[in-house]
Coordinates of C-alpha atoms in Angstrom, one line a residue:
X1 CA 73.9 -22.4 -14.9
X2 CA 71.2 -20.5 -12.5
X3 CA 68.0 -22.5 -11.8
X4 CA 65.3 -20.7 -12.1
X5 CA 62.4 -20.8 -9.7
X6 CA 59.1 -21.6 -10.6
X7 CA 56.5 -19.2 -10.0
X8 CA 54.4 -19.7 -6.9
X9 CA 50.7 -20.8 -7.6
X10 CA 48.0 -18.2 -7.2
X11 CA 45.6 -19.4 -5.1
X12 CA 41.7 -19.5 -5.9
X13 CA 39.4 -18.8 -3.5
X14 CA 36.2 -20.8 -3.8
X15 CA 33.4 -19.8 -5.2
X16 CA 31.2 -17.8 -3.0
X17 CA 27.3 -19.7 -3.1
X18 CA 25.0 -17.8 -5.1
X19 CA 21.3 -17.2 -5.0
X20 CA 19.2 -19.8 -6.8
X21 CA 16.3 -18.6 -8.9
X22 CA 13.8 -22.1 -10.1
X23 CA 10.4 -21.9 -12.2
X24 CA 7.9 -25.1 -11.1
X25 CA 7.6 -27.9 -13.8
X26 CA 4.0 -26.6 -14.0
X27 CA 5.5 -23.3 -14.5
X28 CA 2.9 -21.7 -11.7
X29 CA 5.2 -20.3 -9.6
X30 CA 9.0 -18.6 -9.2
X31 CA 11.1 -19.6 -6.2
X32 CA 14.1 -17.5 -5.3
X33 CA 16.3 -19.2 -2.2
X34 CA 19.6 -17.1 -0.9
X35 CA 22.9 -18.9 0.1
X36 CA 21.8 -18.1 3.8
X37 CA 17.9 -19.7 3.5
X38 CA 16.2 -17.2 3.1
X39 CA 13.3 -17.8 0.7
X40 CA 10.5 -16.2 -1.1
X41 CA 7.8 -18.1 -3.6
X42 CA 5.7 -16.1 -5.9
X43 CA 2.4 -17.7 -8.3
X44 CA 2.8 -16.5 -11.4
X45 CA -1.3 -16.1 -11.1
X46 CA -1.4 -12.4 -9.3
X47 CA 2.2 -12.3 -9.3
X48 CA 1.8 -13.2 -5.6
X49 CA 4.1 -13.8 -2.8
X50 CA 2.5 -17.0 -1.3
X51 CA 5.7 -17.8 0.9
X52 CA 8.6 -15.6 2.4
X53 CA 10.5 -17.5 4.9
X54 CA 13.3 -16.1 6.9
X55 CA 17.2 -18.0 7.1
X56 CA 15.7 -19.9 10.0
X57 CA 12.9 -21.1 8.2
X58 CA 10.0 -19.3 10.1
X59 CA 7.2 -18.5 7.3
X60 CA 6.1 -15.0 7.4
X61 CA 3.4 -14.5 5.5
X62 CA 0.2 -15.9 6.3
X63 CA -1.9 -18.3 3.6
X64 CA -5.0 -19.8 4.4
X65 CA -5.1 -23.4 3.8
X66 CA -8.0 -23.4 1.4
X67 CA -6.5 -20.8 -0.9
X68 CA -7.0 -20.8 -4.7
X69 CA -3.5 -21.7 -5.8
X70 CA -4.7 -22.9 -9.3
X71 CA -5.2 -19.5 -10.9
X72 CA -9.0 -19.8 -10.4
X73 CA -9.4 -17.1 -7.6
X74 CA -7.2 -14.4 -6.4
X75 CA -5.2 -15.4 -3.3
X76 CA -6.4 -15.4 0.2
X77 CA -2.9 -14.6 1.7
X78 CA 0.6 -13.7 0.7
X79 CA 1.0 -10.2 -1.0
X80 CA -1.6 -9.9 -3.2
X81 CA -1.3 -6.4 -5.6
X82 CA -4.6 -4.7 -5.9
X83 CA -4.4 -2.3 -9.1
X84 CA -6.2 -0.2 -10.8
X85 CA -8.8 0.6 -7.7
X86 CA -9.1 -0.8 -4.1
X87 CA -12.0 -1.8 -3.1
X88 CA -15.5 -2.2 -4.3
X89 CA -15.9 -0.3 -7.5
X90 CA -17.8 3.4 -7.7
X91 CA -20.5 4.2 -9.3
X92 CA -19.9 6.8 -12.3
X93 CA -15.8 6.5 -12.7
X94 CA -13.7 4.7 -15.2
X95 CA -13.0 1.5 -12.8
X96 CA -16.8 1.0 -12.3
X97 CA -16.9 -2.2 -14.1
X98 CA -14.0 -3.7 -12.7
X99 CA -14.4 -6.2 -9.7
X100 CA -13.3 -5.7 -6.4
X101 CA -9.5 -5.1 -6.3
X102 CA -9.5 -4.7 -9.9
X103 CA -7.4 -7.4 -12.0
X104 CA -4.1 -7.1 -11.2
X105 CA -4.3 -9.8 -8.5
X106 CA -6.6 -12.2 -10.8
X107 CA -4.0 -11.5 -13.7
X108 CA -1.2 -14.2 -14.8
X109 CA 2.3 -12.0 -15.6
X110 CA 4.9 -12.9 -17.2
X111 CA 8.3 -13.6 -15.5
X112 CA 10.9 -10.9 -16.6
X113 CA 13.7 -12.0 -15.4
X114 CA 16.1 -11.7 -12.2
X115 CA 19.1 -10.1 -11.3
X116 CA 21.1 -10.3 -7.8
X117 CA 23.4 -7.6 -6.3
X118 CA 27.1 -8.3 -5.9
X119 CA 28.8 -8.7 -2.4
X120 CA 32.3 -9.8 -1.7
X121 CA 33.4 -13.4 -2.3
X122 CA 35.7 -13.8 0.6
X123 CA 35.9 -16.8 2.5
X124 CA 33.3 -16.5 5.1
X125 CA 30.9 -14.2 3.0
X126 CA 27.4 -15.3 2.3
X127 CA 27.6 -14.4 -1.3
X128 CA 25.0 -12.2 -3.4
X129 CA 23.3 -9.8 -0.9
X130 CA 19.9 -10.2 -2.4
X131 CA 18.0 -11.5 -5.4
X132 CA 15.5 -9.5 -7.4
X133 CA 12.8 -10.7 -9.6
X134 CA 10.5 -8.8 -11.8
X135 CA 7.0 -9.1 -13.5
X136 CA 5.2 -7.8 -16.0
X137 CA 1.6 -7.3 -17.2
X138 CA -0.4 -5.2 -19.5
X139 CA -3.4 -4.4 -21.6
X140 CA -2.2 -7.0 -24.0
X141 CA -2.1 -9.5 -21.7
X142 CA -5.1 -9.2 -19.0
X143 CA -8.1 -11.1 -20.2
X144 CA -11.0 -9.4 -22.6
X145 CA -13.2 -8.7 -19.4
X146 CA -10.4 -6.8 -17.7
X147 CA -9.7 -5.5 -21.0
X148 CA -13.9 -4.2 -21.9
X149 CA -13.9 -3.1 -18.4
X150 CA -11.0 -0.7 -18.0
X151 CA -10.2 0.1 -21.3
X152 CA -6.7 1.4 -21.0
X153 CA -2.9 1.4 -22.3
X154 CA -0.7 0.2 -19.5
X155 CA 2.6 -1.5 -18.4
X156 CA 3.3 -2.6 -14.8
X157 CA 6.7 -4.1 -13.8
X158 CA 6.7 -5.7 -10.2
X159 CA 9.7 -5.8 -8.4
X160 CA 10.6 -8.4 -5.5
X161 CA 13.6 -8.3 -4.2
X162 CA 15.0 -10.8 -1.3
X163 CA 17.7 -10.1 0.8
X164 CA 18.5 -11.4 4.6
X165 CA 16.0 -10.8 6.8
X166 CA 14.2 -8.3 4.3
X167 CA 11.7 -8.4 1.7
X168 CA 11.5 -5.5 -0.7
X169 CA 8.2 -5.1 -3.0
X170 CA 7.9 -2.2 -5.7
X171 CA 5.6 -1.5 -8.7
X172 CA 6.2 0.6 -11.7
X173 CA 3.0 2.0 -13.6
X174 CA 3.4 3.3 -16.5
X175 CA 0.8 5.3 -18.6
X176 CA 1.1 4.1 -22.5
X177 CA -1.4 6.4 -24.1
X178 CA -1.8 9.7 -24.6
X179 CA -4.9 10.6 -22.2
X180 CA -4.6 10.3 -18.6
X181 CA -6.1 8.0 -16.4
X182 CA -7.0 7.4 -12.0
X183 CA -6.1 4.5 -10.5
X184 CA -5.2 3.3 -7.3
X185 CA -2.5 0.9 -5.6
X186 CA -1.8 -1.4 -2.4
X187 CA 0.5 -4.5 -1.8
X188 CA -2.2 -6.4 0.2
X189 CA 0.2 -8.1 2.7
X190 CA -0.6 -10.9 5.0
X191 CA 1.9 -11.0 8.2
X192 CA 2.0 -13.9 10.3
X193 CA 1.9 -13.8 13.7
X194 CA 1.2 -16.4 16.7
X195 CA -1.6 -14.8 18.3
X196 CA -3.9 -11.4 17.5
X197 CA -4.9 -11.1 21.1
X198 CA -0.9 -10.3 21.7
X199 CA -0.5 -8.3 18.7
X200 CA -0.2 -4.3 18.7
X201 CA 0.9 -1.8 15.6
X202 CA 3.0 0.8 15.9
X203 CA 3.6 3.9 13.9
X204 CA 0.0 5.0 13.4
X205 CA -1.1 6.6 16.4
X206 CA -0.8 10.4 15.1
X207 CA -3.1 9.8 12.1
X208 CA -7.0 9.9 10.8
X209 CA -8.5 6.7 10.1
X210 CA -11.3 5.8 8.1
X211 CA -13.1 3.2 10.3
X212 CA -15.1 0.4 7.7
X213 CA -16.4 -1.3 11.0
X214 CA -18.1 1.0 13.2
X215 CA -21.5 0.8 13.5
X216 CA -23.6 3.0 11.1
X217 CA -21.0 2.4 8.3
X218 CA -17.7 3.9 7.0
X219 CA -16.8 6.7 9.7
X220 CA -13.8 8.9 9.5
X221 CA -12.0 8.7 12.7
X222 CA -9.3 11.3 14.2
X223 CA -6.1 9.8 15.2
X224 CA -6.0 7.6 18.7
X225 CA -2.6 8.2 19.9
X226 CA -2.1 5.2 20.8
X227 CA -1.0 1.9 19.2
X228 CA -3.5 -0.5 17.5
X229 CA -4.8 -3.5 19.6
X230 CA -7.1 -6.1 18.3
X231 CA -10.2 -7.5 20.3
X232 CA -13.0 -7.6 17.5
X233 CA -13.1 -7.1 13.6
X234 CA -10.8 -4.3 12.7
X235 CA -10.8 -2.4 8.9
X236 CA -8.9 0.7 9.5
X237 CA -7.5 3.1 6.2
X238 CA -5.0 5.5 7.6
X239 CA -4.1 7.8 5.4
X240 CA -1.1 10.5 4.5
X241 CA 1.1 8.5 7.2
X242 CA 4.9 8.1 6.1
X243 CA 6.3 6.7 9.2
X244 CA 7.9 3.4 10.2
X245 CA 5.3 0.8 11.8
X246 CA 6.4 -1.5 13.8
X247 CA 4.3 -4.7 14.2
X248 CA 4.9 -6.5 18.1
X249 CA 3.9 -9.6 19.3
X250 CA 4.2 -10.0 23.4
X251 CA 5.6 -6.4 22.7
X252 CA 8.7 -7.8 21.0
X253 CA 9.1 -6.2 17.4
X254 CA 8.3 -8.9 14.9
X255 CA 8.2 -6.9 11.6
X256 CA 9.2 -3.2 10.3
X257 CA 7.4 -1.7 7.2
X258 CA 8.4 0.8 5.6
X259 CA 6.8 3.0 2.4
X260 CA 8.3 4.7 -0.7
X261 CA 5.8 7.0 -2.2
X262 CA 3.1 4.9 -0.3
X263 CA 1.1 7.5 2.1
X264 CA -1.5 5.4 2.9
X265 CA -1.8 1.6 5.5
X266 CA -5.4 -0.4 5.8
X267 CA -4.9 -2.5 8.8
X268 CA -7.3 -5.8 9.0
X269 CA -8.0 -8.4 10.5
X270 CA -11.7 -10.6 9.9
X271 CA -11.7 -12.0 13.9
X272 CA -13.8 -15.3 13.5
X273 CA -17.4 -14.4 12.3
X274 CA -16.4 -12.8 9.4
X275 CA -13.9 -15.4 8.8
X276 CA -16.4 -18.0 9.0
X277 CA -18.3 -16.3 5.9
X278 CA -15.2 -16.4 4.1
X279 CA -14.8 -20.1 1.4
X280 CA -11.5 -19.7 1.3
X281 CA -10.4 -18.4 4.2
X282 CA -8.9 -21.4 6.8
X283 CA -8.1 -23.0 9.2
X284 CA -11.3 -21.7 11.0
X285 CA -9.6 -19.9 13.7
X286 CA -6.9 -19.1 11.2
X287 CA -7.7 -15.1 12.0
X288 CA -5.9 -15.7 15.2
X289 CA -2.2 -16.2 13.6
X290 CA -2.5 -13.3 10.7
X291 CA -2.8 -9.2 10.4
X292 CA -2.9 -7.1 7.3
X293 CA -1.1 -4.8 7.3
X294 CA -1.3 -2.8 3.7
X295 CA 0.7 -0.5 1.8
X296 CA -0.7 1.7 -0.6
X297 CA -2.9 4.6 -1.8
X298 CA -5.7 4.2 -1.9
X299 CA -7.3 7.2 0.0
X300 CA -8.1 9.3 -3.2
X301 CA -7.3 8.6 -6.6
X302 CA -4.0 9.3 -8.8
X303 CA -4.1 10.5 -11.9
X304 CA -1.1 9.6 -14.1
X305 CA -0.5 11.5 -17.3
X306 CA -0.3 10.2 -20.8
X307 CA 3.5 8.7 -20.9
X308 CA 4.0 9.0 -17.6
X309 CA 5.4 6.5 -14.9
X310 CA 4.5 5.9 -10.9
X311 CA 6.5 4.0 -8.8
X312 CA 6.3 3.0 -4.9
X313 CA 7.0 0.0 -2.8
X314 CA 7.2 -1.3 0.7
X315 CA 10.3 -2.8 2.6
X316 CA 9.2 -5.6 5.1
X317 CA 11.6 -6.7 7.9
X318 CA 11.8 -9.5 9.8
X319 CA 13.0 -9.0 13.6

């Protein structure tokens, strides 16, 4: 009689750690952590990054301490999205009733959903890459003042997507009636630094500014060739730039940004008077560990077509 052998087991690898996607149980806010600690936190209010912390646990986004969180205010910090204008409003065109920033920022979205990319599950391997998460807001859901003031069809779908070391931010607009209609963009980012005095921007130095400090008002500015330094209150708009900046601290790289379909960066930072007229800005000398550094355009309008769809988005590195 011939014994047969049994059949060797197969063996399972373990399960690679996914990421972990949570809602608050005041269902304010999305958190998104990946297998290696990486971690981002947006308020459903806004749709705004108020937290982006690297695997080591360094927070790199600035947020004042006296920040609206409860959906009363926009957000002083984080990644605010400023849509439909940026800015105060003008006189005579179709956003001139809107506030400052228009409403996007001041909006609550809804939570669309996530999805995360697929890496190998071999021993040793972190897992999912990266997890993405995505918002939504529209006419039917901004409030009636929004609504009477900027009477338009819309749909925007805001994409963040988390992956090691890198934050990726993108926004769809899409034009849902037939007329066309301007508007104007900008991921209003916070970075958080140590100290300003220490802090230069690279990436800028061939390009026109419009200077919003200089004395006399607004001034257009030709390009400085040089990298930006802050000593005072600085408001810069560069515009029609599409190069990599590089923001240093002690002249070691601390982040990279760069733009898809995003010509324009305002670069800010209050220094303390300004901040000191500001209610929600803190701690008081809280202008010394922040810069803005701002994707968007915002140095004319765009006019989007009945049925048609814009999208752009920045990609924020953490060195």
């Amino acid at each position: 009689m011939v014994e047969r052998k049994k059949p060797s087991a197969i063996p399972v690898s373990p399960l690679a750690p996914t990421p972990q996607v949570s809602i608050s149980d005041d269902n304010s806010r999305v958190i998104a952590t990946l297998p290696t600690g990486d971690r981002v936190e947006v308020l459903l209010y806004g749709a705004t990054v108020i937290s982006w912390k690297s695997a080591s646990g360094k927070e790199n986004l600035f947020l004042s301490d006296k920040a609206y969180l409860d959906g009363s205010k926009p957000v002083r910090g984080g990644i605010p999205v400023v849509f439909p204008l940026f800015g105060a409003p003008t006189a005579g065109h179709e956003t001139a009733k809107l506030s400052q920033h228009g409403f996007a920022r001041s909006s609550r979205w809804e939570y669309l959903g996530k999805s995360s990319s697929e890496s190998s599950s071999l021993p040793g391997n972190g897992g999912d890459a990266s997890v993405k998460l995505d918002f939504g807001l529209s006419e039917g859901i901004i409030d009636s003042k929004a609504r009477s003031a900027w009477n338009h069809q819309f749909g925007l779908t805001y994409s963040i997507t988390l992956s090691t070391g890198e934050l990726y931010t993108s926004l769809a607009v899409s034009n849902t009636e037939s007329s066309a209609w301007d508007f104007q963009v900008l991921f209003h980012t916070y970075l958080k630094i140590d100290d300003i005095s220490k802090v230069s921007v690279t990436g800028l130095e061939e390009t026109a500014y419009l200077d919003k400090v200089v004395a006399g008002g607004p001034k257009e500015s030709s390009a400085t060739k040089k990298a930006i330094t802050f000593e005072q209150e600085t408001d810069r708009v560069y515009t029609k730039s599409d190069k990599t900046i590089i923001v240093l601290e002690s002249d070691e790289p601390r982040f990279e940004v760069k733009r898809d379909a995003l010509g324009d960066v305002v670069v800010w930072n209050p220094w303390s008077e300004k901040a000191k007229g500001m209610a929600d800005f803190g701690p008081a000398d809280g202008w010394k560990s922040m810069v803005c550094v701002e994707a968007g355009s915002v140095g004319q309008w765009m006019t989007l077509e009945g049925g048609d769809t814009w999208e752009g988005g920045q990609r924020i590195k953490a060195l």
